C-alpha cells in the first residue's frame, strides 16, 4: 500500500496477493474499497493492484479536469512506475471507461481487459441515467453528505472538503459526449464484457459493444473454432449498483484471464 508520483498526482495504490498483475479501477465517487467483496477471490489467484483515481479515495485532486484520457495515462504511468511491462485490467463503470481508454491509448501494456457495466459510447446508457449524470454538480454533492459514498470518502480522503469539487468535476466529465466504437473494433487484446441483467446499460448496447469485438456474428461451430477471442457475461438477478459485489463476478473473470486462446488458423 503506497503512493506513486505520476503525471503530477500522488496516486494511491494497494497490492494484494501474488501472480500475474491485475489492476482494479473503481467506479465514480468510489475508491479501492469498492472491490472489497471480491478482492480476496481475485487475490487468491492474481497479484491485485487496486488504484484510487484522481480526486477519489486517498488520491488528492489536482487543478486538472477529469478526463477518461488523462486518467488512462495515469494508469499507464503507474504500470511503468511499478516496472510492469504488461498487466490485465478490470474496470467498473467510470473505471471501466478508464480501463478501456488505457487499452486504446496503451495497448502494449494491456494483456486482457475486463469491463464491468461499461458502455463504449456515452449514448450507451439509458436516457434516465444520462439525465441523472447531467444533473451532477457541487450542489448534488452537498446533498449527498452523510451517504455511504460520502462517509467512505471522508474517512480516507486527504482533503475531505473536496467532496463537492469531485461531484462538480465528475458531472462535467459525464456530460461530455464520446463514441469509442472505432477504437474498440481495433483493440488487439481479448476483452470480457460483464453486465447485470438489470443494468443501467440496455441490452441493445451490450450486443452492439460485443459485436464490435467480433461477437454475435456467427455460430461458433461444434468445436468453437469460429468463436471470438472476446467474451460476454450477463449475471442474473443483479443491477448496475450491486454487480461489483457479486461472488459470481470472480467466477467469470478468473477463467477469462487464465484460459488459453485458440491459435489463429
PDB file of C-alpha atoms in Angstrom:
ATOM      1  CA  UNK A   1       0.000   0.000   0.000  1.00  0.00           C
ATOM      2  CA  UNK A   2       1.717   3.107  -1.214  1.00  0.00           C
ATOM      3  CA  UNK A   3       1.698   6.221  -3.353  1.00  0.00           C
ATOM      4  CA  UNK A   4       3.216   6.682  -6.785  1.00  0.00           C
ATOM      5  CA  UNK A   5       4.088  10.166  -8.027  1.00  0.00           C
ATOM      6  CA  UNK A   6       2.923  10.113 -11.649  1.00  0.00           C
ATOM      7  CA  UNK A   7       1.679  12.831 -14.000  1.00  0.00           C
ATOM      8  CA  UNK A   8       1.548  15.400 -11.206  1.00  0.00           C
ATOM      9  CA  UNK A   9      -0.570  13.107  -8.998  1.00  0.00           C
ATOM     10  CA  UNK A  10       0.191  11.451  -5.670  1.00  0.00           C
ATOM     11  CA  UNK A  11      -1.609   8.293  -6.816  1.00  0.00           C
ATOM     12  CA  UNK A  12      -2.692   5.727  -4.216  1.00  0.00           C
ATOM     13  CA  UNK A  13      -2.482   2.028  -4.976  1.00  0.00           C
ATOM     14  CA  UNK A  14      -2.667  -1.193  -2.982  1.00  0.00           C
ATOM     15  CA  UNK A  15      -1.134  -4.564  -3.801  1.00  0.00           C
ATOM     16  CA  UNK A  16      -2.670  -7.845  -2.635  1.00  0.00           C
ATOM     17  CA  UNK A  17      -1.795 -11.433  -3.475  1.00  0.00           C
ATOM     18  CA  UNK A  18       0.783 -12.800  -5.896  1.00  0.00           C
ATOM     19  CA  UNK A  19       0.920 -13.877  -9.511  1.00  0.00           C
ATOM     20  CA  UNK A  20       0.249 -12.115 -12.778  1.00  0.00           C
ATOM     21  CA  UNK A  21      -0.822  -8.494 -12.188  1.00  0.00           C
ATOM     22  CA  UNK A  22      -4.474  -7.472 -12.342  1.00  0.00           C
ATOM     23  CA  UNK A  23      -5.269  -3.757 -11.998  1.00  0.00           C
ATOM     24  CA  UNK A  24      -8.652  -2.815 -10.489  1.00  0.00           C
ATOM     25  CA  UNK A  25     -10.273   0.542 -11.330  1.00  0.00           C
ATOM     26  CA  UNK A  26     -13.276   1.624  -9.261  1.00  0.00           C
ATOM     27  CA  UNK A  27     -16.459   3.439 -10.240  1.00  0.00           C
ATOM     28  CA  UNK A  28     -17.399   7.082  -9.812  1.00  0.00           C
ATOM     29  CA  UNK A  29     -17.222   8.589  -6.292  1.00  0.00           C
ATOM     30  CA  UNK A  30     -15.629   5.351  -5.135  1.00  0.00           C
ATOM     31  CA  UNK A  31     -12.253   4.002  -4.108  1.00  0.00           C
ATOM     32  CA  UNK A  32     -10.399   0.700  -3.782  1.00  0.00           C
ATOM     33  CA  UNK A  33     -12.911  -0.293  -1.093  1.00  0.00           C
ATOM     34  CA  UNK A  34     -15.483  -0.908  -3.838  1.00  0.00           C
ATOM     35  CA  UNK A  35     -13.659  -4.153  -4.610  1.00  0.00           C
ATOM     36  CA  UNK A  36     -13.568  -5.420  -1.000  1.00  0.00           C
ATOM     37  CA  UNK A  37     -16.249  -8.115  -1.548  1.00  0.00           C
ATOM     38  CA  UNK A  38     -14.415  -9.757  -4.463  1.00  0.00           C
ATOM     39  CA  UNK A  39     -10.779  -8.840  -3.831  1.00  0.00           C
ATOM     40  CA  UNK A  40      -9.965 -11.952  -1.743  1.00  0.00           C
ATOM     41  CA  UNK A  41     -11.149 -14.262  -4.533  1.00  0.00           C
ATOM     42  CA  UNK A  42      -9.140 -12.357  -7.127  1.00  0.00           C
ATOM     43  CA  UNK A  43      -6.032 -12.034  -4.935  1.00  0.00           C
ATOM     44  CA  UNK A  44      -6.031 -15.787  -4.295  1.00  0.00           C
ATOM     45  CA  UNK A  45      -5.070 -16.241  -7.952  1.00  0.00           C
ATOM     46  CA  UNK A  46      -3.514 -12.927  -9.038  1.00  0.00           C
ATOM     47  CA  UNK A  47      -1.415 -10.014  -7.856  1.00  0.00           C
ATOM     48  CA  UNK A  48      -4.178  -7.440  -7.443  1.00  0.00           C
ATOM     49  CA  UNK A  49      -3.261  -3.763  -7.810  1.00  0.00           C
ATOM     50  CA  UNK A  50      -6.181  -1.558  -6.773  1.00  0.00           C
ATOM     51  CA  UNK A  51      -5.973   2.154  -7.611  1.00  0.00           C
ATOM     52  CA  UNK A  52      -7.681   5.295  -6.305  1.00  0.00           C
ATOM     53  CA  UNK A  53      -8.149   7.512  -9.356  1.00  0.00           C
ATOM     54  CA  UNK A  54      -7.596  11.285  -9.411  1.00  0.00           C
ATOM     55  CA  UNK A  55      -9.698  13.020  -6.765  1.00  0.00           C
ATOM     56  CA  UNK A  56     -11.074   9.731  -5.432  1.00  0.00           C
ATOM     57  CA  UNK A  57     -10.298   7.922  -2.196  1.00  0.00           C
ATOM     58  CA  UNK A  58      -6.769   8.588  -0.992  1.00  0.00           C
ATOM     59  CA  UNK A  59      -5.615  10.294  -4.194  1.00  0.00           C
ATOM     60  CA  UNK A  60      -5.918  14.062  -3.843  1.00  0.00           C
ATOM     61  CA  UNK A  61      -7.287  16.082  -6.734  1.00  0.00           C
ATOM     62  CA  UNK A  62      -5.236  18.490  -8.833  1.00  0.00           C
ATOM     63  CA  UNK A  63      -6.225  21.501 -10.926  1.00  0.00           C
ATOM     64  CA  UNK A  64      -6.523  19.156 -13.939  1.00  0.00           C
ATOM     65  CA  UNK A  65     -10.058  18.344 -15.157  1.00  0.00           C
ATOM     66  CA  UNK A  66     -11.280  14.763 -15.005  1.00  0.00           C
ATOM     67  CA  UNK A  67     -10.949  13.118 -18.411  1.00  0.00           C
ATOM     68  CA  UNK A  68     -11.005   9.445 -19.305  1.00  0.00           C
ATOM     69  CA  UNK A  69      -7.923  10.004 -21.455  1.00  0.00           C
ATOM     70  CA  UNK A  70      -5.765  11.558 -18.727  1.00  0.00           C
ATOM     71  CA  UNK A  71      -6.932   9.028 -16.128  1.00  0.00           C
ATOM     72  CA  UNK A  72      -5.879   6.293 -18.551  1.00  0.00           C
ATOM     73  CA  UNK A  73      -2.464   7.890 -18.894  1.00  0.00           C
ATOM     74  CA  UNK A  74      -2.201   7.802 -15.082  1.00  0.00           C
ATOM     75  CA  UNK A  75      -2.827   4.047 -15.081  1.00  0.00           C
ATOM     76  CA  UNK A  76      -0.194   3.542 -17.776  1.00  0.00           C
ATOM     77  CA  UNK A  77       2.273   5.676 -15.813  1.00  0.00           C
ATOM     78  CA  UNK A  78       1.611   3.603 -12.691  1.00  0.00           C
ATOM     79  CA  UNK A  79       2.370   0.373 -14.558  1.00  0.00           C
ATOM     80  CA  UNK A  80       5.646   1.859 -15.760  1.00  0.00           C
ATOM     81  CA  UNK A  81       6.390   3.101 -12.233  1.00  0.00           C
ATOM     82  CA  UNK A  82       5.925  -0.473 -10.987  1.00  0.00           C
ATOM     83  CA  UNK A  83       8.109  -1.843 -13.808  1.00  0.00           C
ATOM     84  CA  UNK A  84       5.234  -3.915 -15.152  1.00  0.00           C
ATOM     85  CA  UNK A  85       5.572  -4.328 -18.923  1.00  0.00           C
ATOM     86  CA  UNK A  86       2.052  -5.746 -19.188  1.00  0.00           C
ATOM     87  CA  UNK A  87      -0.977  -6.296 -16.947  1.00  0.00           C
ATOM     88  CA  UNK A  88      -4.630  -7.291 -17.039  1.00  0.00           C
ATOM     89  CA  UNK A  89      -7.166  -4.542 -16.310  1.00  0.00           C
ATOM     90  CA  UNK A  90     -10.586  -4.727 -14.684  1.00  0.00           C
ATOM     91  CA  UNK A  91     -12.653  -1.552 -14.576  1.00  0.00           C
ATOM     92  CA  UNK A  92     -16.167  -0.913 -13.313  1.00  0.00           C
ATOM     93  CA  UNK A  93     -18.489   1.830 -14.638  1.00  0.00           C
ATOM     94  CA  UNK A  94     -16.390   5.026 -14.680  1.00  0.00           C
ATOM     95  CA  UNK A  95     -13.325   2.883 -14.004  1.00  0.00           C
ATOM     96  CA  UNK A  96     -14.361   0.743 -16.945  1.00  0.00           C
ATOM     97  CA  UNK A  97     -14.148   3.809 -19.151  1.00  0.00           C
ATOM     98  CA  UNK A  98     -10.667   4.458 -17.797  1.00  0.00           C
ATOM     99  CA  UNK A  99      -9.643   0.835 -18.379  1.00  0.00           C
ATOM    100  CA  UNK A 100     -10.996   0.967 -21.926  1.00  0.00           C
ATOM    101  CA  UNK A 101      -9.124   4.178 -22.698  1.00  0.00           C
ATOM    102  CA  UNK A 102      -5.951   2.638 -21.233  1.00  0.00           C
ATOM    103  CA  UNK A 103      -6.292  -0.284 -23.641  1.00  0.00           C
ATOM    104  CA  UNK A 104      -6.944   2.084 -26.548  1.00  0.00           C
ATOM    105  CA  UNK A 105      -4.112   4.508 -25.745  1.00  0.00           C
ATOM    106  CA  UNK A 106      -1.566   1.996 -24.405  1.00  0.00           C
ATOM    107  CA  UNK A 107      -2.426  -1.382 -25.958  1.00  0.00           C
ATOM    108  CA  UNK A 108       1.056  -2.831 -25.430  1.00  0.00           C
ATOM    109  CA  UNK A 109       0.543  -2.546 -21.646  1.00  0.00           C
ATOM    110  CA  UNK A 110      -2.754  -4.463 -21.527  1.00  0.00           C
ATOM    111  CA  UNK A 111      -2.813  -8.261 -21.867  1.00  0.00           C
ATOM    112  CA  UNK A 112      -6.535  -8.814 -21.240  1.00  0.00           C
ATOM    113  CA  UNK A 113      -9.293  -6.339 -20.466  1.00  0.00           C
ATOM    114  CA  UNK A 114     -12.380  -6.800 -18.274  1.00  0.00           C
ATOM    115  CA  UNK A 115     -15.111  -4.151 -18.440  1.00  0.00           C
ATOM    116  CA  UNK A 116     -17.930  -4.335 -15.908  1.00  0.00           C
ATOM    117  CA  UNK A 117     -21.098  -2.313 -16.566  1.00  0.00           C
ATOM    118  CA  UNK A 118     -19.357  -0.093 -19.096  1.00  0.00           C
ATOM    119  CA  UNK A 119     -20.585   1.335 -22.432  1.00  0.00           C
ATOM    120  CA  UNK A 120     -18.336   2.206 -25.365  1.00  0.00           C
ATOM    121  CA  UNK A 121     -20.165   5.446 -26.108  1.00  0.00           C
ATOM    122  CA  UNK A 122     -21.991   7.912 -23.913  1.00  0.00           C
ATOM    123  CA  UNK A 123     -25.356   7.224 -25.528  1.00  0.00           C
ATOM    124  CA  UNK A 124     -24.980   3.595 -24.437  1.00  0.00           C
ATOM    125  CA  UNK A 125     -26.578   4.473 -21.057  1.00  0.00           C
ATOM    126  CA  UNK A 126     -30.348   4.521 -20.568  1.00  0.00           C
ATOM    127  CA  UNK A 127     -31.798   8.033 -21.090  1.00  0.00           C
ATOM    128  CA  UNK A 128     -32.779   8.374 -17.439  1.00  0.00           C
ATOM    129  CA  UNK A 129     -29.208   7.527 -16.398  1.00  0.00           C
ATOM    130  CA  UNK A 130     -27.863  10.190 -18.756  1.00  0.00           C
ATOM    131  CA  UNK A 131     -30.305  12.687 -17.253  1.00  0.00           C
ATOM    132  CA  UNK A 132     -29.095  11.853 -13.748  1.00  0.00           C
ATOM    133  CA  UNK A 133     -25.467  12.215 -14.867  1.00  0.00           C
ATOM    134  CA  UNK A 134     -26.224  15.591 -16.442  1.00  0.00           C
ATOM    135  CA  UNK A 135     -27.581  16.854 -13.114  1.00  0.00           C
ATOM    136  CA  UNK A 136     -24.481  16.024 -11.095  1.00  0.00           C
ATOM    137  CA  UNK A 137     -22.725  19.097  -9.718  1.00  0.00           C
ATOM    138  CA  UNK A 138     -21.355  20.557  -6.487  1.00  0.00           C
ATOM    139  CA  UNK A 139     -24.869  21.114  -5.114  1.00  0.00           C
ATOM    140  CA  UNK A 140     -25.676  17.444  -5.660  1.00  0.00           C
ATOM    141  CA  UNK A 141     -22.511  16.571  -3.792  1.00  0.00           C
ATOM    142  CA  UNK A 142     -23.610  18.722  -0.860  1.00  0.00           C
ATOM    143  CA  UNK A 143     -26.937  16.883  -0.763  1.00  0.00           C
ATOM    144  CA  UNK A 144     -25.035  13.579  -0.714  1.00  0.00           C
ATOM    145  CA  UNK A 145     -23.234  14.398   2.515  1.00  0.00           C
ATOM    146  CA  UNK A 146     -23.861  11.639   5.041  1.00  0.00           C
ATOM    147  CA  UNK A 147     -24.446   8.993   2.367  1.00  0.00           C
ATOM    148  CA  UNK A 148     -22.305   5.814   2.403  1.00  0.00           C
ATOM    149  CA  UNK A 149     -20.112   7.044  -0.514  1.00  0.00           C
ATOM    150  CA  UNK A 150     -19.515  10.336   1.295  1.00  0.00           C
ATOM    151  CA  UNK A 151     -18.711   8.605   4.572  1.00  0.00           C
ATOM    152  CA  UNK A 152     -16.146   6.384   2.840  1.00  0.00           C
ATOM    153  CA  UNK A 153     -14.635   9.399   1.084  1.00  0.00           C
ATOM    154  CA  UNK A 154     -14.476  11.472   4.274  1.00  0.00           C
ATOM    155  CA  UNK A 155     -12.738   8.638   6.128  1.00  0.00           C
ATOM    156  CA  UNK A 156      -9.793   8.367   3.701  1.00  0.00           C
ATOM    157  CA  UNK A 157      -9.544  11.492   1.506  1.00  0.00           C
ATOM    158  CA  UNK A 158      -6.517  13.765   2.051  1.00  0.00           C
ATOM    159  CA  UNK A 159      -8.875  16.766   1.764  1.00  0.00           C
ATOM    160  CA  UNK A 160     -12.417  15.730   2.756  1.00  0.00           C
ATOM    161  CA  UNK A 161     -13.614  19.251   1.940  1.00  0.00           C
ATOM    162  CA  UNK A 162     -13.102  18.464  -1.766  1.00  0.00           C
ATOM    163  CA  UNK A 163     -16.229  16.256  -1.880  1.00  0.00           C
ATOM    164  CA  UNK A 164     -18.386  18.819  -3.748  1.00  0.00           C
ATOM    165  CA  UNK A 165     -15.475  19.538  -6.094  1.00  0.00           C
ATOM    166  CA  UNK A 166     -15.367  15.858  -7.015  1.00  0.00           C
ATOM    167  CA  UNK A 167     -19.075  15.977  -7.886  1.00  0.00           C
ATOM    168  CA  UNK A 168     -18.651  19.119  -9.976  1.00  0.00           C
ATOM    169  CA  UNK A 169     -15.703  17.704 -11.933  1.00  0.00           C
ATOM    170  CA  UNK A 170     -17.301  14.275 -12.346  1.00  0.00           C
ATOM    171  CA  UNK A 171     -20.520  15.835 -13.599  1.00  0.00           C
ATOM    172  CA  UNK A 172     -18.569  17.846 -16.147  1.00  0.00           C
ATOM    173  CA  UNK A 173     -16.865  14.638 -17.315  1.00  0.00           C
ATOM    174  CA  UNK A 174     -20.117  12.689 -17.559  1.00  0.00           C
ATOM    175  CA  UNK A 175     -21.780  15.388 -19.666  1.00  0.00           C
ATOM    176  CA  UNK A 176     -19.106  15.126 -22.365  1.00  0.00           C
ATOM    177  CA  UNK A 177     -20.111  13.138 -25.448  1.00  0.00           C
ATOM    178  CA  UNK A 178     -17.868  10.325 -26.654  1.00  0.00           C
ATOM    179  CA  UNK A 179     -18.023   7.393 -29.017  1.00  0.00           C
ATOM    180  CA  UNK A 180     -15.098   4.975 -28.990  1.00  0.00           C
ATOM    181  CA  UNK A 181     -16.672   2.401 -31.329  1.00  0.00           C
ATOM    182  CA  UNK A 182     -13.948   2.598 -33.979  1.00  0.00           C
ATOM    183  CA  UNK A 183     -11.181   2.242 -31.387  1.00  0.00           C
ATOM    184  CA  UNK A 184     -12.968  -0.691 -29.750  1.00  0.00           C
ATOM    185  CA  UNK A 185     -13.176  -2.530 -33.061  1.00  0.00           C
ATOM    186  CA  UNK A 186      -9.398  -2.170 -33.417  1.00  0.00           C
ATOM    187  CA  UNK A 187      -8.442  -3.441 -29.942  1.00  0.00           C
ATOM    188  CA  UNK A 188      -5.807  -6.194 -30.216  1.00  0.00           C
ATOM    189  CA  UNK A 189      -6.366  -7.851 -26.827  1.00  0.00           C
ATOM    190  CA  UNK A 190      -9.213 -10.147 -25.695  1.00  0.00           C
ATOM    191  CA  UNK A 191     -11.983  -8.329 -23.832  1.00  0.00           C
ATOM    192  CA  UNK A 192     -14.519  -9.657 -21.352  1.00  0.00           C
ATOM    193  CA  UNK A 193     -17.721  -7.622 -21.098  1.00  0.00           C
ATOM    194  CA  UNK A 194     -19.726  -8.175 -17.900  1.00  0.00           C
ATOM    195  CA  UNK A 195     -23.180  -6.756 -17.231  1.00  0.00           C
ATOM    196  CA  UNK A 196     -26.029  -7.244 -14.787  1.00  0.00           C
ATOM    197  CA  UNK A 197     -29.260  -8.437 -16.322  1.00  0.00           C
ATOM    198  CA  UNK A 198     -30.907  -5.262 -14.966  1.00  0.00           C
ATOM    199  CA  UNK A 199     -28.002  -2.928 -15.680  1.00  0.00           C
ATOM    200  CA  UNK A 200     -28.002   0.819 -16.376  1.00  0.00           C
ATOM    201  CA  UNK A 201     -26.953  -0.087 -19.932  1.00  0.00           C
ATOM    202  CA  UNK A 202     -29.615  -1.527 -22.278  1.00  0.00           C
ATOM    203  CA  UNK A 203     -29.176  -4.959 -23.814  1.00  0.00           C
ATOM    204  CA  UNK A 204     -29.119  -3.450 -27.304  1.00  0.00           C
ATOM    205  CA  UNK A 205     -25.910  -1.580 -26.458  1.00  0.00           C
ATOM    206  CA  UNK A 206     -24.424  -4.694 -24.853  1.00  0.00           C
ATOM    207  CA  UNK A 207     -24.999  -6.513 -28.155  1.00  0.00           C
ATOM    208  CA  UNK A 208     -23.560  -3.589 -30.116  1.00  0.00           C
ATOM    209  CA  UNK A 209     -20.430  -3.485 -27.954  1.00  0.00           C
ATOM    210  CA  UNK A 210     -19.886  -7.250 -28.174  1.00  0.00           C
ATOM    211  CA  UNK A 211     -20.422  -7.073 -31.915  1.00  0.00           C
ATOM    212  CA  UNK A 212     -17.592  -4.555 -32.253  1.00  0.00           C
ATOM    213  CA  UNK A 213     -15.345  -7.138 -30.584  1.00  0.00           C
ATOM    214  CA  UNK A 214     -16.314  -9.824 -33.089  1.00  0.00           C
ATOM    215  CA  UNK A 215     -19.069 -11.431 -31.053  1.00  0.00           C
ATOM    216  CA  UNK A 216     -22.567 -12.352 -32.131  1.00  0.00           C
ATOM    217  CA  UNK A 217     -21.929 -12.521 -35.862  1.00  0.00           C
ATOM    218  CA  UNK A 218     -21.979 -16.282 -36.453  1.00  0.00           C
ATOM    219  CA  UNK A 219     -22.348 -19.679 -34.883  1.00  0.00           C
ATOM    220  CA  UNK A 220     -19.080 -20.748 -33.226  1.00  0.00           C
ATOM    221  CA  UNK A 221     -19.253 -24.256 -34.647  1.00  0.00           C
ATOM    222  CA  UNK A 222     -19.250 -27.546 -32.813  1.00  0.00           C
ATOM    223  CA  UNK A 223     -15.625 -27.191 -31.734  1.00  0.00           C
ATOM    224  CA  UNK A 224     -15.788 -23.442 -31.100  1.00  0.00           C
ATOM    225  CA  UNK A 225     -13.414 -22.664 -33.964  1.00  0.00           C
ATOM    226  CA  UNK A 226     -15.360 -19.592 -35.017  1.00  0.00           C
ATOM    227  CA  UNK A 227     -15.884 -18.051 -31.605  1.00  0.00           C
ATOM    228  CA  UNK A 228     -14.238 -14.638 -30.970  1.00  0.00           C
ATOM    229  CA  UNK A 229     -11.360 -14.149 -28.547  1.00  0.00           C
ATOM    230  CA  UNK A 230     -13.539 -11.791 -26.524  1.00  0.00           C
ATOM    231  CA  UNK A 231     -16.331 -12.930 -24.219  1.00  0.00           C
ATOM    232  CA  UNK A 232     -19.661 -11.690 -22.845  1.00  0.00           C
ATOM    233  CA  UNK A 233     -21.199 -12.450 -19.452  1.00  0.00           C
ATOM    234  CA  UNK A 234     -24.620 -11.342 -18.187  1.00  0.00           C
ATOM    235  CA  UNK A 235     -25.046 -12.007 -14.471  1.00  0.00           C
ATOM    236  CA  UNK A 236     -28.632 -12.696 -13.365  1.00  0.00           C
ATOM    237  CA  UNK A 237     -30.517 -11.060 -10.523  1.00  0.00           C
ATOM    238  CA  UNK A 238     -28.208  -8.035 -10.332  1.00  0.00           C
ATOM    239  CA  UNK A 239     -28.183  -4.329 -11.186  1.00  0.00           C
ATOM    240  CA  UNK A 240     -25.526  -1.768 -12.052  1.00  0.00           C
ATOM    241  CA  UNK A 241     -25.310  -0.923  -8.366  1.00  0.00           C
ATOM    242  CA  UNK A 242     -24.629  -4.352  -6.889  1.00  0.00           C
ATOM    243  CA  UNK A 243     -22.942  -6.305  -9.699  1.00  0.00           C
ATOM    244  CA  UNK A 244     -19.444  -5.429  -8.471  1.00  0.00           C
ATOM    245  CA  UNK A 245     -20.005  -7.167  -5.138  1.00  0.00           C
ATOM    246  CA  UNK A 246     -21.414 -10.372  -6.574  1.00  0.00           C
ATOM    247  CA  UNK A 247     -19.429 -13.581  -5.942  1.00  0.00           C
ATOM    248  CA  UNK A 248     -20.420 -14.551  -9.480  1.00  0.00           C
ATOM    249  CA  UNK A 249     -18.097 -11.877 -10.851  1.00  0.00           C
ATOM    250  CA  UNK A 250     -14.764 -13.564  -9.974  1.00  0.00           C
ATOM    251  CA  UNK A 251     -16.333 -16.759 -11.282  1.00  0.00           C
ATOM    252  CA  UNK A 252     -16.431 -15.341 -14.804  1.00  0.00           C
ATOM    253  CA  UNK A 253     -13.368 -13.076 -14.585  1.00  0.00           C
ATOM    254  CA  UNK A 254     -10.756 -15.604 -13.462  1.00  0.00           C
ATOM    255  CA  UNK A 255     -11.451 -18.206 -16.184  1.00  0.00           C
ATOM    256  CA  UNK A 256     -11.253 -15.458 -18.807  1.00  0.00           C
ATOM    257  CA  UNK A 257      -7.880 -14.306 -17.503  1.00  0.00           C
ATOM    258  CA  UNK A 258      -6.418 -17.803 -17.471  1.00  0.00           C
ATOM    259  CA  UNK A 259      -7.882 -19.587 -20.499  1.00  0.00           C
ATOM    260  CA  UNK A 260      -5.609 -20.368 -23.431  1.00  0.00           C
ATOM    261  CA  UNK A 261      -6.511 -18.568 -26.616  1.00  0.00           C
ATOM    262  CA  UNK A 262      -7.071 -20.647 -29.714  1.00  0.00           C
ATOM    263  CA  UNK A 263      -4.229 -20.048 -32.165  1.00  0.00           C
ATOM    264  CA  UNK A 264      -5.448 -18.388 -35.364  1.00  0.00           C
ATOM    265  CA  UNK A 265      -5.717 -20.750 -38.339  1.00  0.00           C
TER     266      UNK A 265
END
